Amino acid sequence: MDFDAFFKSELDGLHEEGRYRVFADLERQRGNFPRATRYTENGTQDVTVWCSNDYLGMGQNPLVTEAMKTAIDNCGAGAGGTRNISGTNHYHVLLENELADLHGKESALIFTSGYISNWATLGTLGHKIPGLIIFSDALNHASMIEGIKHGKCERVIWKHNDLKDLEAKLAAADPKAPKLIAFESVYSMDGDISPIKEICDLADRYGAMTYLDEVHAVGMYGPRGGGVAEREGLMHRLTIIEGTLGKAFGVMGGYIAASAALCDFIRSFASGFIFTTALPPALAAGAVASIRHLKSNQIERFAHQERVRRVRSLLDARGIPHMPNPSHIVPVMVGDAAKCKWISDILLDNFNIYVQPINYPTVPKKTERLRITPTPLHTDADIEHLVGALHQLWSRCALARAVA
């Protein structure tokens, strides 16, 4: 078999469908977020980033960067290996204590990414709990899906946010089988929010554990940034809360917060924790500083929510269709893969605006979109420039306008 010919053929198919992914060569400008320097064959270009998951700009916050510098001065660059071999750095202990406190749980366990925390935790539970059935929301993240598959337990997929379908599937399952309901709070592509209370009610009725992925909500919602579950007073009803340090907290890493026994169980049996190098101390220190700040300060959250409202208002005024939702994610709907990529390219090349197109398989075909994520640091001028550029390109593409 000519392997390179096969690879090229598959890639050609992505090009023809307009969904070949190109990674922009960007360098974030310290202290100047959301500005970045783009590197091209023709030189450099200053751009404004509109699709970062650094939702609150905490990756540029001086409290965070100074904490990371101090940790490097104290500990050096790396962790030295796995925690099993090299030991747990004190910054790891501080971080896990902060996370347990944030979510009102006995314990927390950190991983190298949110993907790994989902994959390792769900996979380990599925593999180790005899007869476990995992009930997974149809729109769960790929990391949750892969973790459940890795666990090789029985899995049941229920319609997205459909309580009647979930209950029907719970009722149809073996009443003696252990059960776990896995779902997210904020779904990152549509920006919708799950009915957490009602899902917890069903879990209580059918004796199921609950696993809530809050990666797009931690830092963003609740009086201390504990997520949607904190905002709604429901953290105590969830068996496991999973989150990330790489979005609103602005650093890198993932975690779970749960009972001491459950966290120790995952620590002791999850290969994705045991056999991977630990987070560098500097990253843990930066995360601690970010979490502590957002626990006691609402300024970033309030400013962020106002910026989201401003973006939506200007999009509405120009008839640019965006998916309505109660979260901070603003999906601008294009509905065509080639046009979505073309708009993204023109925004970058001609308007100095970076927003990545979201195409299949991340979202269903014909729902292609530009996923816009405003931050507290986008100015009125930034917002007007973005919406003005979209207004021009919408006309050039002959795309339908939203009706007021």
Coordinates of C-alpha atoms in Angstrom, one line a residue:
M1 CA 0.0 0.0 0.0
D2 CA 1.2 3.5 -0.8
F3 CA 0.6 5.1 2.6
D4 CA 1.5 8.6 1.6
A5 CA -0.9 8.5 -1.4
F6 CA -3.6 7.4 1.0
F7 CA -2.9 10.2 3.4
K8 CA -2.8 12.7 0.6
S9 CA -6.1 11.5 -0.8
E10 CA -7.8 11.8 2.6
L11 CA -6.4 15.3 3.0
D12 CA -7.5 16.3 -0.5
G13 CA -11.1 15.3 0.5
L14 CA -10.9 17.8 3.4
H15 CA -9.8 20.5 1.0
E16 CA -12.6 19.8 -1.4
E17 CA -15.2 20.0 1.3
G18 CA -13.8 23.3 2.6
R19 CA -13.0 21.9 6.1
Y20 CA -9.2 21.4 6.0
R21 CA -7.9 23.0 9.2
V22 CA -5.1 25.5 9.0
F23 CA -3.4 26.6 12.2
A24 CA -2.6 30.3 12.3
D25 CA 1.0 31.0 13.4
L26 CA 0.3 33.4 16.3
E27 CA 2.3 34.8 19.2
R28 CA 0.2 36.3 22.1
Q29 CA 1.4 39.7 23.2
R30 CA 2.1 39.8 26.9
G31 CA 0.0 42.5 28.6
N32 CA -1.9 43.3 25.4
F33 CA -4.5 40.5 25.2
P34 CA -6.5 40.0 23.0
R35 CA -3.8 41.2 20.6
A36 CA -1.4 38.7 18.9
T37 CA 1.3 38.8 16.3
R38 CA 0.6 36.6 13.3
Y39 CA 3.6 35.2 11.4
T40 CA 3.3 34.7 7.6
E41 CA 5.6 34.3 4.6
N42 CA 5.2 38.0 3.9
G43 CA 6.1 39.1 7.4
T44 CA 4.2 39.8 10.6
Q45 CA 0.7 41.2 11.2
D46 CA -1.1 42.4 14.4
V47 CA -4.4 40.7 14.9
T48 CA -7.2 40.7 17.4
V49 CA -8.2 37.2 18.7
W50 CA -11.9 36.5 18.9
C51 CA -12.0 32.8 19.6
S52 CA -9.7 32.2 22.6
N53 CA -10.9 30.0 25.5
D54 CA -8.9 32.3 27.8
Y55 CA -12.3 33.7 28.5
L56 CA -11.3 36.2 31.1
G57 CA -7.8 37.0 30.0
M58 CA -6.4 35.4 33.1
G59 CA -3.5 34.0 31.1
Q60 CA -2.2 37.6 30.9
N61 CA -3.1 38.6 34.5
P62 CA 0.0 39.9 36.4
L63 CA -1.0 37.9 39.5
V64 CA -0.8 34.7 37.5
T65 CA 2.3 35.4 35.5
E66 CA 4.2 36.6 38.6
A67 CA 3.2 33.5 40.5
M68 CA 4.5 31.4 37.7
K69 CA 7.8 33.3 37.6
T70 CA 8.2 32.8 41.3
A71 CA 7.6 29.1 41.0
I72 CA 10.2 28.8 38.3
D73 CA 12.7 30.6 40.5
N74 CA 11.9 28.3 43.4
C75 CA 11.5 25.0 41.6
G76 CA 12.9 25.2 38.0
A77 CA 11.0 24.4 34.9
G78 CA 9.6 20.9 35.0
A79 CA 8.0 18.5 37.5
G80 CA 10.7 15.9 37.1
G81 CA 8.4 13.1 36.1
T82 CA 5.3 11.4 37.3
R83 CA 4.0 12.1 40.8
N84 CA 4.3 8.4 41.5
I85 CA 8.1 8.5 40.7
S86 CA 9.2 12.1 41.4
G87 CA 6.8 12.9 44.2
T88 CA 4.1 15.5 44.5
N89 CA 5.3 19.0 44.3
H90 CA 4.0 21.3 47.0
Y91 CA 2.3 23.5 44.4
H92 CA 0.3 20.4 43.4
V93 CA -0.9 20.1 46.9
L94 CA -1.9 23.8 47.1
L95 CA -3.7 23.5 43.8
E96 CA -5.8 20.4 44.7
N97 CA -6.7 22.1 48.0
E98 CA -7.9 25.2 46.2
L99 CA -10.0 23.1 43.8
A100 CA -11.6 21.0 46.5
D101 CA -12.5 24.2 48.3
L102 CA -13.9 25.8 45.1
H103 CA -16.3 23.0 44.5
G104 CA -17.1 22.2 48.1
K105 CA -15.7 18.6 47.9
E106 CA -13.4 16.6 50.2
S107 CA -10.7 16.2 47.6
A108 CA -9.5 17.0 44.1
L109 CA -7.0 15.5 41.7
I110 CA -5.2 17.3 38.9
F111 CA -4.3 16.0 35.4
T112 CA -2.3 17.4 32.5
S113 CA -5.4 18.5 30.6
G114 CA -9.2 18.5 30.7
Y115 CA -9.2 15.9 28.0
I116 CA -7.1 13.6 30.1
S117 CA -9.1 14.1 33.3
N118 CA -12.3 13.1 31.4
W119 CA -10.6 10.2 29.6
A120 CA -8.8 8.8 32.6
T121 CA -11.7 9.2 35.2
L122 CA -14.5 7.9 33.0
G123 CA -12.4 5.1 31.6
T124 CA -11.3 4.0 35.0
L125 CA -14.8 4.1 36.5
G126 CA -16.1 2.2 33.5
H127 CA -13.4 -0.4 33.7
K128 CA -13.3 -1.0 37.5
I129 CA -16.9 -0.8 38.7
P130 CA -18.5 -4.2 38.0
G131 CA -21.5 -3.9 35.7
L132 CA -21.5 -0.1 35.5
I133 CA -23.8 1.5 33.0
I134 CA -22.8 5.0 31.9
F135 CA -25.6 7.2 30.5
S136 CA -23.9 9.8 28.3
D137 CA -25.5 12.9 26.8
A138 CA -25.5 12.8 23.0
L139 CA -23.4 16.0 22.7
N140 CA -20.8 15.2 25.3
H141 CA -17.2 16.2 24.4
A142 CA -14.9 13.8 22.5
S143 CA -12.8 13.3 25.7
M144 CA -15.8 12.0 27.6
I145 CA -16.9 9.7 24.7
E146 CA -13.4 8.3 24.4
G147 CA -13.1 7.8 28.1
I148 CA -16.4 5.9 28.2
K149 CA -15.3 3.7 25.3
H150 CA -12.0 3.0 27.0
G151 CA -13.8 1.8 30.0
K152 CA -15.5 -0.9 27.9
C153 CA -18.6 -0.9 30.1
E154 CA -22.2 -0.7 29.0
R155 CA -23.0 2.8 27.7
V156 CA -26.3 4.3 26.9
I157 CA -26.6 7.6 24.9
W158 CA -29.5 9.8 25.7
K159 CA -30.8 12.7 23.6
H160 CA -29.2 16.0 24.3
N161 CA -30.6 17.7 27.4
D162 CA -33.8 15.5 27.0
L163 CA -35.0 14.6 30.5
K164 CA -37.8 12.3 29.3
D165 CA -35.4 10.3 27.1
L166 CA -32.9 10.1 30.0
E167 CA -35.5 8.8 32.4
A168 CA -36.9 6.3 29.9
K169 CA -33.4 4.9 29.5
L170 CA -32.8 4.8 33.2
A171 CA -36.1 3.1 33.8
A172 CA -35.3 0.5 31.1
A173 CA -31.9 -0.5 32.6
D174 CA -31.3 -3.2 35.1
P175 CA -32.4 -1.7 38.5
K176 CA -29.6 -3.5 40.3
A177 CA -26.8 -2.3 37.9
P178 CA -24.6 0.6 39.2
K179 CA -25.2 3.7 37.1
L180 CA -23.5 7.0 36.2
I181 CA -24.9 10.0 34.3
A182 CA -22.3 11.9 32.4
F183 CA -23.1 15.4 31.1
E184 CA -21.8 18.9 30.7
S185 CA -23.0 22.2 32.1
V186 CA -22.2 24.6 29.2
Y187 CA -21.9 22.9 25.8
S188 CA -19.1 24.6 23.9
M189 CA -20.4 24.7 20.4
D190 CA -24.1 25.8 20.9
G191 CA -23.6 27.5 24.3
D192 CA -26.6 25.9 25.8
I193 CA -26.8 24.9 29.5
S194 CA -28.0 21.5 30.9
P195 CA -30.8 21.1 33.4
I196 CA -28.5 20.1 36.2
K197 CA -31.1 20.0 39.0
E198 CA -33.5 17.9 37.1
I199 CA -30.7 15.5 36.1
C200 CA -29.7 15.2 39.8
D201 CA -33.3 14.5 40.6
L202 CA -33.3 11.6 38.2
A203 CA -30.0 10.4 39.5
D204 CA -31.4 10.3 43.0
R205 CA -34.5 8.5 41.8
Y206 CA -32.6 5.7 40.0
G207 CA -29.6 5.5 42.4
A208 CA -27.0 6.9 39.9
M209 CA -23.8 8.8 40.3
T210 CA -23.5 12.1 38.5
Y211 CA -20.4 13.3 36.5
L212 CA -20.6 17.0 35.5
D213 CA -18.1 18.5 33.0
E214 CA -17.8 22.2 33.9
V215 CA -14.8 23.1 31.7
H216 CA -16.6 26.0 29.9
A217 CA -18.1 27.2 33.2
V218 CA -15.5 27.1 35.9
G219 CA -14.3 30.6 36.7
M220 CA -17.2 32.0 34.7
Y221 CA -20.3 31.4 36.8
G222 CA -21.1 31.4 40.5
P223 CA -20.1 33.9 43.2
R224 CA -16.6 32.3 43.5
G225 CA -16.3 30.9 39.9
G226 CA -17.3 27.4 40.8
G227 CA -19.4 27.0 37.6
V228 CA -23.0 26.7 36.8
A229 CA -23.5 24.1 39.6
E230 CA -22.3 26.7 42.2
R231 CA -24.5 29.4 40.7
E232 CA -27.5 27.2 41.1
G233 CA -26.6 25.8 44.5
L234 CA -26.1 22.2 43.3
M235 CA -22.5 21.3 43.8
H236 CA -23.3 19.1 46.8
R237 CA -25.6 17.0 44.7
L238 CA -22.9 16.0 42.1
T239 CA -20.7 13.0 42.6
I240 CA -17.9 14.3 40.4
I241 CA -17.2 17.8 39.1
E242 CA -14.6 17.9 36.3
G243 CA -13.0 21.1 35.1
T244 CA -10.1 22.7 33.4
L245 CA -7.3 25.1 34.2
G246 CA -6.8 26.1 30.6
K247 CA -9.9 28.2 29.9
A248 CA -11.2 30.8 32.3
F249 CA -8.3 30.2 34.7
G250 CA -5.9 30.9 31.9
V251 CA -3.2 28.3 32.4
M252 CA -3.2 24.6 31.6
G253 CA -4.4 21.3 33.2
G254 CA -7.5 19.4 34.1
Y255 CA -9.0 18.1 37.4
I256 CA -11.8 16.3 39.2
A257 CA -13.3 17.2 42.5
A258 CA -15.2 14.6 44.5
S259 CA -15.0 12.6 47.7
A260 CA -11.7 11.7 49.2
A261 CA -12.3 8.0 48.5
L262 CA -13.2 8.5 44.8
C263 CA -10.2 10.8 44.1
D264 CA -7.9 8.3 45.8
F265 CA -9.4 5.5 43.7
I266 CA -8.7 7.4 40.5
R267 CA -5.2 8.3 41.7
S268 CA -4.5 4.7 42.4
F269 CA -6.0 3.0 39.3
A270 CA -6.1 5.5 36.4
S271 CA -3.2 4.9 34.0
G272 CA -3.8 8.4 32.6
F273 CA -2.8 9.8 35.9
I274 CA -0.2 7.2 37.1
F275 CA 2.0 7.1 34.0
T276 CA 2.1 10.7 32.8
T277 CA 4.5 13.5 33.8
A278 CA 2.9 15.8 36.3
L279 CA 2.1 19.5 35.6
P280 CA 5.1 21.7 36.0
P281 CA 5.1 23.6 39.3
A282 CA 4.9 26.9 37.5
L283 CA 1.6 26.0 35.9
A284 CA 0.2 24.8 39.2
A285 CA 1.3 28.0 40.9
G286 CA -0.3 30.1 38.1
A287 CA -3.6 28.2 38.5
V288 CA -3.6 28.7 42.3
A289 CA -3.2 32.4 41.8
S290 CA -5.9 32.6 39.2
I291 CA -8.4 30.5 41.2
R292 CA -7.8 32.5 44.4
H293 CA -8.3 35.8 42.5
L294 CA -11.5 34.7 40.8
K295 CA -12.9 33.2 44.1
S296 CA -12.8 36.7 45.7
N297 CA -13.3 39.0 42.7
Q298 CA -16.3 39.4 40.5
I299 CA -14.9 42.2 38.3
E300 CA -13.8 40.0 35.4
R301 CA -17.0 38.0 35.4
F302 CA -19.2 41.1 35.4
A303 CA -17.2 42.9 32.7
H304 CA -17.2 39.7 30.6
Q305 CA -21.0 39.4 30.8
E306 CA -21.4 43.0 29.7
R307 CA -19.1 42.5 26.7
V308 CA -21.1 39.4 25.6
R309 CA -24.3 41.4 25.7
R310 CA -22.7 44.2 23.7
V311 CA -21.6 41.8 21.0
R312 CA -25.0 40.2 20.7
S313 CA -26.7 43.6 20.6
L314 CA -24.5 44.8 17.6
L315 CA -24.9 41.5 15.8
D316 CA -28.7 41.8 16.1
A317 CA -28.6 45.4 14.9
R318 CA -26.8 44.2 11.7
G319 CA -29.0 41.1 11.2
I320 CA -26.0 38.8 11.7
P321 CA -27.6 35.4 12.7
H322 CA -26.2 34.0 16.0
M323 CA -27.5 31.1 18.0
P324 CA -29.4 32.3 21.1
N325 CA -28.2 30.8 24.4
P326 CA -27.8 31.7 28.0
S327 CA -24.0 31.4 28.1
H328 CA -21.0 33.4 27.1
I329 CA -20.4 31.6 23.8
V330 CA -21.7 33.4 20.6
P331 CA -22.0 31.0 17.6
V332 CA -22.4 33.1 14.4
M333 CA -24.2 30.8 12.1
V334 CA -22.9 30.4 8.5
G335 CA -24.3 27.0 7.5
D336 CA -21.8 26.3 4.7
A337 CA -18.3 24.9 5.2
A338 CA -16.6 26.6 2.3
K339 CA -18.1 30.0 3.0
C340 CA -17.3 29.6 6.7
K341 CA -13.7 29.1 6.0
W342 CA -13.6 31.8 3.3
I343 CA -15.1 34.4 5.8
S344 CA -12.5 33.3 8.4
D345 CA -9.7 33.7 6.0
I346 CA -10.8 37.2 4.8
L347 CA -11.4 38.3 8.4
L348 CA -7.8 37.4 9.2
D349 CA -6.1 38.6 6.0
N350 CA -8.0 41.8 5.3
F351 CA -9.5 42.8 8.7
N352 CA -6.8 41.6 11.2
I353 CA -9.5 39.5 13.0
Y354 CA -8.7 35.9 14.0
V355 CA -11.7 33.7 14.5
Q356 CA -11.4 30.0 13.6
P357 CA -14.2 28.3 11.5
I358 CA -16.0 25.5 13.2
N359 CA -16.9 22.8 10.7
Y360 CA -17.9 19.1 10.6
P361 CA -17.2 16.8 12.5
T362 CA -17.1 19.3 15.4
V363 CA -20.6 20.4 14.5
P364 CA -23.1 18.8 12.1
K365 CA -22.9 19.6 8.4
K366 CA -25.0 22.7 7.4
T367 CA -24.5 24.2 10.9
E368 CA -21.0 25.5 10.3
R369 CA -20.2 28.6 12.3
L370 CA -17.8 31.1 13.7
R371 CA -17.5 30.6 17.4
I372 CA -17.0 34.0 18.9
T373 CA -15.8 34.3 22.5
P374 CA -15.8 37.9 23.8
T375 CA -13.6 38.8 26.8
P376 CA -13.5 41.6 29.3
L377 CA -10.6 43.0 27.4
H378 CA -12.3 43.5 24.0
T379 CA -13.1 47.2 23.6
D380 CA -16.1 48.9 22.0
A381 CA -13.9 49.6 19.0
D382 CA -12.9 45.9 18.7
I383 CA -16.6 44.9 18.8
E384 CA -17.6 47.5 16.2
H385 CA -14.8 46.4 13.9
L386 CA -15.7 42.8 14.2
V387 CA -19.4 43.3 13.5
G388 CA -18.7 45.8 10.7
A389 CA -16.4 43.2 9.0
L390 CA -19.0 40.5 9.4
H391 CA -21.7 42.9 7.9
Q392 CA -19.6 43.4 4.8
L393 CA -18.8 39.8 4.3
W394 CA -22.3 38.7 4.9
S395 CA -23.4 40.8 1.9
R396 CA -20.5 39.6 -0.3
C397 CA -21.5 35.9 0.5
A398 CA -25.2 36.6 0.0
L399 CA -25.9 35.0 3.3
A400 CA -29.4 35.3 4.9
R401 CA -29.8 38.0 7.6
A402 CA -31.6 37.4 10.9
V403 CA -35.0 38.9 11.1
A404 CA -35.5 41.2 14.1

